[in-house]
Short mmCIF file of N, CA, C and O in Angstrom, two decimals:
data_model
loop_
_atom_site.label_atom_id
_atom_site.label_comp_id
_atom_site.label_asym_id
_atom_site.label_seq_id
_atom_site.Cartn_x
_atom_site.Cartn_y
_atom_site.Cartn_z
N ALA A 1 114.26 98.75 93.73
CA ALA A 1 113.12 100.01 94.98
C ALA A 1 112.57 99.96 94.24
O ALA A 1 111.94 99.65 92.75
N LEU A 2 111.53 100.17 95.12
CA LEU A 2 110.11 100.39 95.14
C LEU A 2 109.94 101.93 94.31
O LEU A 2 110.19 102.75 94.46
N ARG A 3 108.67 101.83 93.11
CA ARG A 3 108.66 103.12 92.70
C ARG A 3 107.40 103.22 92.74
O ARG A 3 106.83 102.30 91.84
N ASN A 4 106.76 104.61 93.12
CA ASN A 4 105.58 104.08 93.07
C ASN A 4 104.95 105.90 92.18
O ASN A 4 104.84 106.89 93.65
N SER A 5 104.06 105.95 91.47
CA SER A 5 103.93 107.42 91.46
C SER A 5 103.00 108.67 91.98
O SER A 5 102.90 109.29 92.15
N ILE A 6 102.29 107.84 93.28
CA ILE A 6 101.29 108.89 93.41
C ILE A 6 101.92 108.63 95.32
O ILE A 6 101.17 109.69 95.61
N PHE A 7 102.97 108.04 95.71
CA PHE A 7 104.04 108.91 96.74
C PHE A 7 104.22 110.82 96.34
O PHE A 7 104.78 111.13 95.48
N ASN A 8 103.49 111.07 97.22
CA ASN A 8 103.70 112.86 97.91
C ASN A 8 103.42 113.67 97.19
O ASN A 8 103.52 114.89 95.91
N ILE A 9 101.88 112.52 97.27
CA ILE A 9 101.03 114.00 95.14
C ILE A 9 100.02 113.66 96.71
O ILE A 9 99.13 113.03 96.72
N PRO A 10 99.54 114.77 96.87
CA PRO A 10 98.61 115.04 98.26
C PRO A 10 96.94 114.58 97.38
O PRO A 10 96.84 115.75 96.29
N PRO A 11 95.80 113.62 97.95
CA PRO A 11 95.21 113.33 97.50
C PRO A 11 93.71 114.45 96.81
O PRO A 11 94.36 116.45 97.81
N ALA A 12 93.14 114.63 95.97
CA ALA A 12 92.60 116.11 95.91
C ALA A 12 91.56 115.81 96.88
O ALA A 12 91.55 115.47 97.20
N ALA A 13 90.72 117.42 96.46
CA ALA A 13 89.62 117.62 97.94
C ALA A 13 88.33 116.44 98.01
O ALA A 13 87.70 116.43 96.41
N GLN A 14 88.54 116.48 98.92
CA GLN A 14 86.57 115.67 98.74
C GLN A 14 85.21 116.00 99.43
O GLN A 14 86.24 116.86 100.04
N VAL A 15 84.73 115.98 99.13
CA VAL A 15 83.81 116.70 99.41
C VAL A 15 82.43 116.02 100.15
O VAL A 15 82.46 114.88 99.33
N TYR A 16 82.49 115.84 101.43
CA TYR A 16 81.45 115.10 101.88
C TYR A 16 79.89 115.36 102.14
O TYR A 16 80.12 116.91 101.70
N PRO A 17 79.43 114.13 102.10
CA PRO A 17 77.84 114.26 101.83
C PRO A 17 77.35 114.27 103.91
O PRO A 17 78.14 114.82 104.15
N LYS A 18 75.90 115.68 103.38
CA LYS A 18 75.43 115.71 104.64
C LYS A 18 75.70 115.08 105.63
O LYS A 18 76.01 115.74 106.50
N PHE A 19 75.18 113.64 105.30
CA PHE A 19 75.25 113.13 106.40
C PHE A 19 76.46 112.83 107.39
O PHE A 19 77.22 112.80 108.70
N MET A 20 77.54 113.38 106.62
CA MET A 20 79.02 113.06 107.39
C MET A 20 79.84 114.22 108.03
O MET A 20 80.59 114.33 108.70
N ARG A 21 78.90 115.48 107.69
CA ARG A 21 79.48 116.94 108.25
C ARG A 21 79.64 117.18 109.53
O ARG A 21 78.69 116.04 110.53
N GLY A 22 80.72 117.82 110.43
CA GLY A 22 80.48 117.94 111.25
C GLY A 22 81.81 117.55 112.64
O GLY A 22 82.86 116.99 111.89
N GLN A 23 81.78 116.90 113.28
CA GLN A 23 82.92 116.59 114.24
C GLN A 23 82.66 115.19 114.38
O GLN A 23 81.37 115.13 114.25
N TRP A 24 83.88 114.82 114.91
CA TRP A 24 83.97 112.88 114.16
C TRP A 24 84.62 112.86 115.22
O TRP A 24 86.07 112.89 114.88
N GLU A 25 84.26 111.64 115.71
CA GLU A 25 85.53 111.28 116.77
C GLU A 25 86.20 109.91 115.98
O GLU A 25 85.51 108.70 115.53
N VAL A 26 87.16 110.00 115.26
CA VAL A 26 87.84 108.58 114.61
C VAL A 26 88.58 107.50 115.80
O VAL A 26 88.99 108.21 115.78
N SER A 27 88.15 105.99 115.01
CA SER A 27 89.00 105.25 116.21
C SER A 27 89.79 104.58 114.99
O SER A 27 89.36 103.41 113.60
N LEU A 28 91.40 104.36 114.98
CA LEU A 28 91.55 104.06 113.83
C LEU A 28 92.28 102.32 114.43
O LEU A 28 93.36 103.15 115.31
N LYS A 29 92.31 101.17 113.90
CA LYS A 29 93.30 100.27 114.88
C LYS A 29 93.76 99.94 113.92
O LYS A 29 93.63 98.73 112.75
N PHE A 30 95.11 98.68 113.76
CA PHE A 30 95.78 98.41 113.20
C PHE A 30 95.52 97.09 113.39
O PHE A 30 95.82 96.59 114.67
N SER A 31 95.97 96.59 112.10
CA SER A 31 95.26 94.88 112.20
C SER A 31 96.65 94.00 111.55
O SER A 31 95.98 92.37 111.06
N GLY A 32 97.29 94.17 111.39
CA GLY A 32 98.29 93.59 110.27
C GLY A 32 98.89 94.34 109.14
O GLY A 32 98.04 95.66 108.89
N TYR A 33 99.67 93.78 108.24
CA TYR A 33 100.20 94.59 107.19
C TYR A 33 100.82 93.20 106.36
O TYR A 33 100.25 91.91 106.35
N LEU A 34 100.58 93.59 104.93
CA LEU A 34 100.66 92.23 103.85
C LEU A 34 101.26 93.40 102.63
O LEU A 34 101.75 94.42 102.23
N PHE A 35 102.23 92.26 102.61
CA PHE A 35 103.61 92.79 101.56
C PHE A 35 102.94 92.28 99.74
O PHE A 35 102.95 91.02 99.57
N PRO A 36 102.71 93.38 98.75
CA PRO A 36 102.76 92.96 97.98
C PRO A 36 103.47 92.91 97.04
O PRO A 36 102.65 92.76 95.64
N SER A 37 104.08 92.89 97.07
CA SER A 37 105.19 93.42 95.97
C SER A 37 105.59 91.40 96.08
O SER A 37 106.16 90.72 97.45
N ASP A 38 106.05 90.50 94.68
CA ASP A 38 107.48 89.31 94.94
C ASP A 38 108.45 89.85 94.81
O ASP A 38 109.55 88.66 94.67
N LYS A 39 108.85 90.79 93.76
CA LYS A 39 110.05 90.96 93.74
C LYS A 39 110.79 91.44 95.05
O LYS A 39 112.57 91.08 94.60
N ILE A 40 109.94 92.45 95.81
CA ILE A 40 111.04 91.96 96.98
C ILE A 40 110.30 91.10 98.11
O ILE A 40 109.13 91.30 98.64
N SER A 41 111.63 90.67 98.97
CA SER A 41 111.40 89.70 100.13
C SER A 41 110.58 91.01 101.38
O SER A 41 111.18 92.04 101.71
N LYS A 42 110.23 90.64 102.80
CA LYS A 42 109.54 91.15 103.91
C LYS A 42 110.83 91.38 104.09
O LYS A 42 110.53 92.69 105.14
N ALA A 43 112.14 90.27 104.99
CA ALA A 43 113.01 90.73 105.18
C ALA A 43 114.16 91.92 104.39
O ALA A 43 114.23 92.38 105.30
N ASP A 44 114.17 92.17 103.53
CA ASP A 44 114.45 92.87 102.96
C ASP A 44 114.51 93.82 103.00
O ASP A 44 114.28 95.50 103.56
N ILE A 45 112.65 93.97 103.67
CA ILE A 45 111.26 95.32 103.43
C ILE A 45 111.29 96.40 104.95
O ILE A 45 112.24 97.54 105.47
N THR A 46 111.42 94.65 105.90
CA THR A 46 112.02 95.49 107.21
C THR A 46 112.77 95.23 108.29
O THR A 46 113.53 96.28 108.62
N SER A 47 113.74 95.55 107.32
CA SER A 47 115.44 95.71 107.46
C SER A 47 116.05 96.80 107.10
O SER A 47 116.78 97.68 108.14
N ASN A 48 114.96 97.75 106.05
CA ASN A 48 115.78 99.05 106.22
C ASN A 48 113.97 100.36 107.15
O ASN A 48 113.14 100.13 106.48
N VAL A 49 114.57 100.47 107.47
CA VAL A 49 113.65 101.49 108.62
C VAL A 49 113.45 103.22 107.76
O VAL A 49 112.58 103.49 108.37
N ASN A 50 114.12 103.02 106.69
CA ASN A 50 113.74 103.79 105.96
C ASN A 50 112.46 104.09 105.39
O ASN A 50 111.91 104.92 104.63
N ILE A 51 111.90 103.11 104.95
CA ILE A 51 110.48 102.95 104.16
C ILE A 51 109.39 103.36 105.06
O ILE A 51 109.40 103.49 105.63
N PRO A 52 109.06 104.44 103.98
CA PRO A 52 107.66 104.64 104.61
C PRO A 52 106.55 103.91 105.50
O PRO A 52 106.39 102.73 104.91
N GLY A 53 106.51 104.11 106.57
CA GLY A 53 105.96 102.64 107.07
C GLY A 53 106.42 101.92 108.10
O GLY A 53 105.50 101.98 109.91
N PHE A 54 107.66 102.58 108.76
CA PHE A 54 108.27 101.49 109.75
C PHE A 54 108.88 101.91 109.80
O PHE A 54 109.91 102.06 111.28
N GLN A 55 109.17 103.51 110.88
CA GLN A 55 109.66 104.38 111.56
C GLN A 55 107.97 105.77 111.37
O GLN A 55 107.60 105.67 110.22
N LYS A 56 108.56 105.41 112.30
CA LYS A 56 107.39 107.40 112.98
C LYS A 56 107.79 108.20 112.64
O LYS A 56 108.29 108.86 111.84
N CYS A 57 106.66 108.83 112.28
CA CYS A 57 106.28 110.27 112.02
C CYS A 57 106.87 110.24 110.22
O CYS A 57 106.73 110.83 109.40
N SER A 58 107.03 108.75 109.22
CA SER A 58 107.48 108.16 107.58
C SER A 58 106.53 108.39 106.73
O SER A 58 106.50 109.44 106.11
N ILE A 59 104.48 108.41 107.46
CA ILE A 59 103.78 108.76 107.12
C ILE A 59 102.67 109.53 108.32
O ILE A 59 102.59 109.75 109.01
N ALA A 60 102.26 111.31 107.80
CA ALA A 60 102.33 111.85 107.91
C ALA A 60 101.52 111.84 108.78
O ALA A 60 100.53 111.72 110.26
N ALA A 61 99.95 111.37 108.42
CA ALA A 61 98.72 110.94 108.59
C ALA A 61 98.39 109.69 108.69
O ALA A 61 97.25 109.54 109.77
N ILE A 62 99.62 108.45 109.19
CA ILE A 62 99.65 107.92 110.97
C ILE A 62 101.18 107.48 110.88
O ILE A 62 101.75 106.32 110.70
N ALA A 63 100.98 108.34 112.44
CA ALA A 63 102.71 109.10 111.70
C ALA A 63 102.97 107.91 112.88
O ALA A 63 104.27 107.99 113.31
N ASP A 64 102.11 106.65 113.04
CA ASP A 64 103.42 105.14 114.25
C ASP A 64 101.97 103.80 113.22
O ASP A 64 101.13 103.78 113.76
N VAL A 65 102.16 103.54 112.06
CA VAL A 65 101.52 102.75 111.50
C VAL A 65 101.55 101.84 112.41
O VAL A 65 100.47 101.61 113.12
N GLY A 66 102.19 101.02 113.53
CA GLY A 66 102.24 99.74 114.13
C GLY A 66 100.82 100.39 115.43
O GLY A 66 100.61 99.16 116.31
N ARG A 67 100.47 101.40 115.60
CA ARG A 67 99.90 101.29 117.02
C ARG A 67 99.07 100.62 116.57
O ARG A 67 97.88 100.76 115.97
N GLU A 68 98.60 100.13 118.20
CA GLU A 68 97.34 99.64 118.03
C GLU A 68 95.51 100.00 117.82
O GLU A 68 94.80 99.67 117.06
N LEU A 69 95.44 101.39 118.52
CA LEU A 69 94.69 101.57 118.60
C LEU A 69 94.63 103.11 118.45
O LEU A 69 95.96 103.35 119.25
N THR A 70 94.26 103.91 118.34
CA THR A 70 94.45 105.19 118.06
C THR A 70 92.98 106.03 117.43
O THR A 70 92.90 105.56 116.93
N VAL A 71 92.49 106.70 118.73
CA VAL A 71 90.97 107.46 118.00
C VAL A 71 91.88 109.50 118.21
O VAL A 71 92.31 110.09 118.85
N TYR A 72 91.59 109.66 117.38
CA TYR A 72 91.23 111.39 116.84
C TYR A 72 90.13 111.92 116.27
O TYR A 72 89.37 110.97 115.92
N ASN A 73 89.48 113.74 115.88
CA ASN A 73 89.34 114.09 115.73
C ASN A 73 89.41 114.75 114.16
O ASN A 73 90.32 114.91 114.07
N MET A 74 87.96 114.40 113.39
CA MET A 74 88.12 115.22 112.03
C MET A 74 87.00 115.72 111.76
O MET A 74 85.78 115.85 112.88
N ASN A 75 87.21 116.77 111.56
CA ASN A 75 86.33 118.08 111.31
C ASN A 75 85.63 118.74 109.47
O ASN A 75 87.02 118.24 108.86
N ILE A 76 84.78 117.88 109.62
CA ILE A 76 84.39 118.07 107.93
C ILE A 76 83.35 119.02 108.25
O ILE A 76 82.62 119.48 109.12
N ASP A 77 83.52 120.49 107.56
CA ASP A 77 82.48 121.66 107.35
C ASP A 77 81.22 121.88 107.22
O ASP A 77 81.11 121.01 106.66
N GLU A 78 80.71 121.94 108.28
CA GLU A 78 78.67 122.07 108.19
C GLU A 78 78.78 122.58 106.74
O GLU A 78 77.45 121.52 105.62
N ARG A 79 78.94 123.41 106.12
CA ARG A 79 78.38 124.70 104.75
C ARG A 79 78.96 123.45 103.37
O ARG A 79 78.59 123.28 103.04
N ASN A 80 80.52 123.94 103.46
CA ASN A 80 81.32 123.32 102.11
C ASN A 80 81.46 121.39 102.16
O ASN A 80 81.88 121.32 101.18
N GLY A 81 80.99 121.13 103.27
CA GLY A 81 81.79 119.83 102.74
C GLY A 81 83.18 119.09 103.09
O GLY A 81 83.71 118.23 102.89
N LEU A 82 83.93 119.72 102.54
CA LEU A 82 85.36 120.01 102.84
C LEU A 82 85.81 119.07 104.23
O LEU A 82 85.52 120.16 105.25
N GLN A 83 86.79 118.38 103.86
CA GLN A 83 87.31 118.21 105.68
C GLN A 83 89.03 119.71 106.07
O GLN A 83 89.06 119.72 105.08
N ASP A 84 87.99 119.80 107.28
CA ASP A 84 89.54 120.99 107.84
C ASP A 84 91.12 119.64 107.56
O ASP A 84 91.31 119.55 109.72
N ARG A 85 91.74 120.57 107.01
CA ARG A 85 93.19 119.20 107.24
C ARG A 85 93.75 119.16 107.91
O ARG A 85 95.18 118.39 108.13
N SER A 86 94.22 121.03 108.24
CA SER A 86 94.86 121.37 109.17
C SER A 86 95.12 121.03 110.54
O SER A 86 96.07 120.76 110.51
N SER A 87 93.46 121.28 111.04
CA SER A 87 92.92 121.14 111.89
C SER A 87 93.17 119.48 111.81
O SER A 87 93.99 118.59 113.11
N ASP A 88 92.50 117.99 111.57
CA ASP A 88 92.96 117.10 111.21
C ASP A 88 94.12 116.69 111.27
O ASP A 88 94.82 115.41 111.84
N MET A 89 94.81 117.02 110.25
CA MET A 89 96.45 116.03 110.70
C MET A 89 96.56 117.28 112.09
O MET A 89 97.60 116.04 112.65
N ALA A 90 97.15 117.85 112.53
CA ALA A 90 97.10 118.00 113.81
C ALA A 90 96.74 116.56 114.56
O ALA A 90 97.47 116.52 114.96
N SER A 91 95.54 116.69 114.77
CA SER A 91 95.29 116.20 115.41
C SER A 91 95.79 114.19 115.34
O SER A 91 95.51 113.51 116.59
N THR A 92 95.85 113.66 113.82
CA THR A 92 96.33 112.82 114.14
C THR A 92 97.50 112.18 114.61
O THR A 92 97.91 110.91 114.86
N ILE A 93 98.24 113.20 114.00
CA ILE A 93 99.74 113.28 114.29
C ILE A 93 100.12 113.52 115.53
O ILE A 93 99.75 112.53 116.85
N ASN A 94 99.36 113.88 116.67
CA ASN A 94 98.77 113.71 117.89
C ASN A 94 99.12 112.84 119.00
O ASN A 94 99.24 112.18 120.04
N ALA A 95 97.80 112.36 118.08
CA ALA A 95 97.43 111.61 119.01
C ALA A 95 97.54 109.76 118.35
O ALA A 95 97.64 109.37 119.33
N HIS A 96 98.04 110.16 117.13
CA HIS A 96 99.78 109.28 117.03
C HIS A 96 100.35 108.85 117.87
O HIS A 96 101.51 107.43 117.90
N LEU A 97 101.30 110.13 118.14
CA LEU A 97 102.52 109.92 118.80
C LEU A 97 102.16 110.02 120.23
O LEU A 97 103.07 108.87 121.21
N GLY A 98 100.00 110.57 120.34
CA GLY A 98 100.56 110.40 121.93
C GLY A 98 100.87 111.79 123.06
O GLY A 98 100.74 111.54 124.87
N TYR A 99 101.09 112.52 122.55
CA TYR A 99 101.85 113.98 122.23
C TYR A 99 101.29 114.64 121.88
O TYR A 99 101.63 114.37 120.43
N LYS A 100 101.21 115.83 122.21
CA LYS A 100 100.99 117.21 121.44
C LYS A 100 102.44 118.31 120.34
O LYS A 100 103.23 118.37 121.89
N ALA A 101 102.82 117.31 119.11
CA ALA A 101 103.63 116.80 118.49
C ALA A 101 103.59 118.67 118.04
O ALA A 101 104.23 119.25 117.48
N VAL A 102 102.23 118.45 117.11
CA VAL A 102 102.04 119.64 116.01
C VAL A 102 100.56 120.00 116.95
O VAL A 102 99.48 120.15 117.16
N VAL A 103 101.20 121.87 116.60
CA VAL A 103 99.74 123.33 116.91
C VAL A 103 99.45 123.42 116.35
O VAL A 103 100.40 123.70 114.95
N GLU A 104 98.48 124.19 115.94
CA GLU A 104 98.46 125.23 115.11
C GLU A 104 98.30 126.05 114.87
O GLU A 104 98.73 126.65 116.26
N GLY A 105 99.29 126.89 114.11
CA GLY A 105 100.00 128.97 114.20
C GLY A 105 99.17 128.98 113.70
O GLY A 105 98.48 128.66 112.29
N GLY A 106 99.25 130.55 113.20
CA GLY A 106 98.69 131.21 112.50
C GLY A 106 99.08 131.09 111.38
O GLY A 106 98.57 131.74 109.66
N GLU A 107 100.66 130.34 111.36
CA GLU A 107 100.41 130.33 109.35
C GLU A 107 100.82 128.73 109.41
O GLU A 107 101.34 128.72 108.23
N GLY A 108 100.02 127.89 109.45
CA GLY A 108 100.29 126.37 109.61
C GLY A 108 99.84 125.70 110.78
O GLY A 108 99.95 126.11 111.97
N LEU A 109 100.58 124.72 110.29
CA LEU A 109 100.74 123.41 111.13
C LEU A 109 102.81 124.01 111.77
O LEU A 109 103.39 123.57 110.93
N VAL A 110 103.02 123.58 112.98
CA VAL A 110 104.22 124.28 113.53
C VAL A 110 104.63 122.52 113.83
O VAL A 110 103.72 122.24 115.47
N ILE A 111 105.31 122.20 113.83
CA ILE A 111 106.50 120.59 114.95
C ILE A 111 106.91 120.65 116.08
O ILE A 111 108.22 122.63 115.53
#
C-alpha cells in the first residue's frame, strides 16, 4: 500500500505578496500524470478507483483531476494577504464538477 504522511494535513496559511492580492481568474489545465512508485504498477493503481485522484471529488481542491481545463476564481484578501479558503474551495469544486455542488452557508461550506 502507498503511505504518505502528508495526506489529510491542511497546508499552513500562505501570506501572498501585495501584487497578488485581490480577485483572480485561475485556469487549471491537466496535461497528464506520472506514477512515482517503482513498487506498485500503473495497472494496479488505475484499477482501484478509490485511490485519490481516480474518482471525482477524491481530492477536494481538484475535484475532477482529469478534466482538461478548469477556470475558477481565487480571492486573496487585500489587507492581510490571506487566501479566502472557504470561497475558493467552493469555487474550484463547482468549476471542476461543472455545476453548483457547493454553496457558502452561514456555517461554512454546504454540499
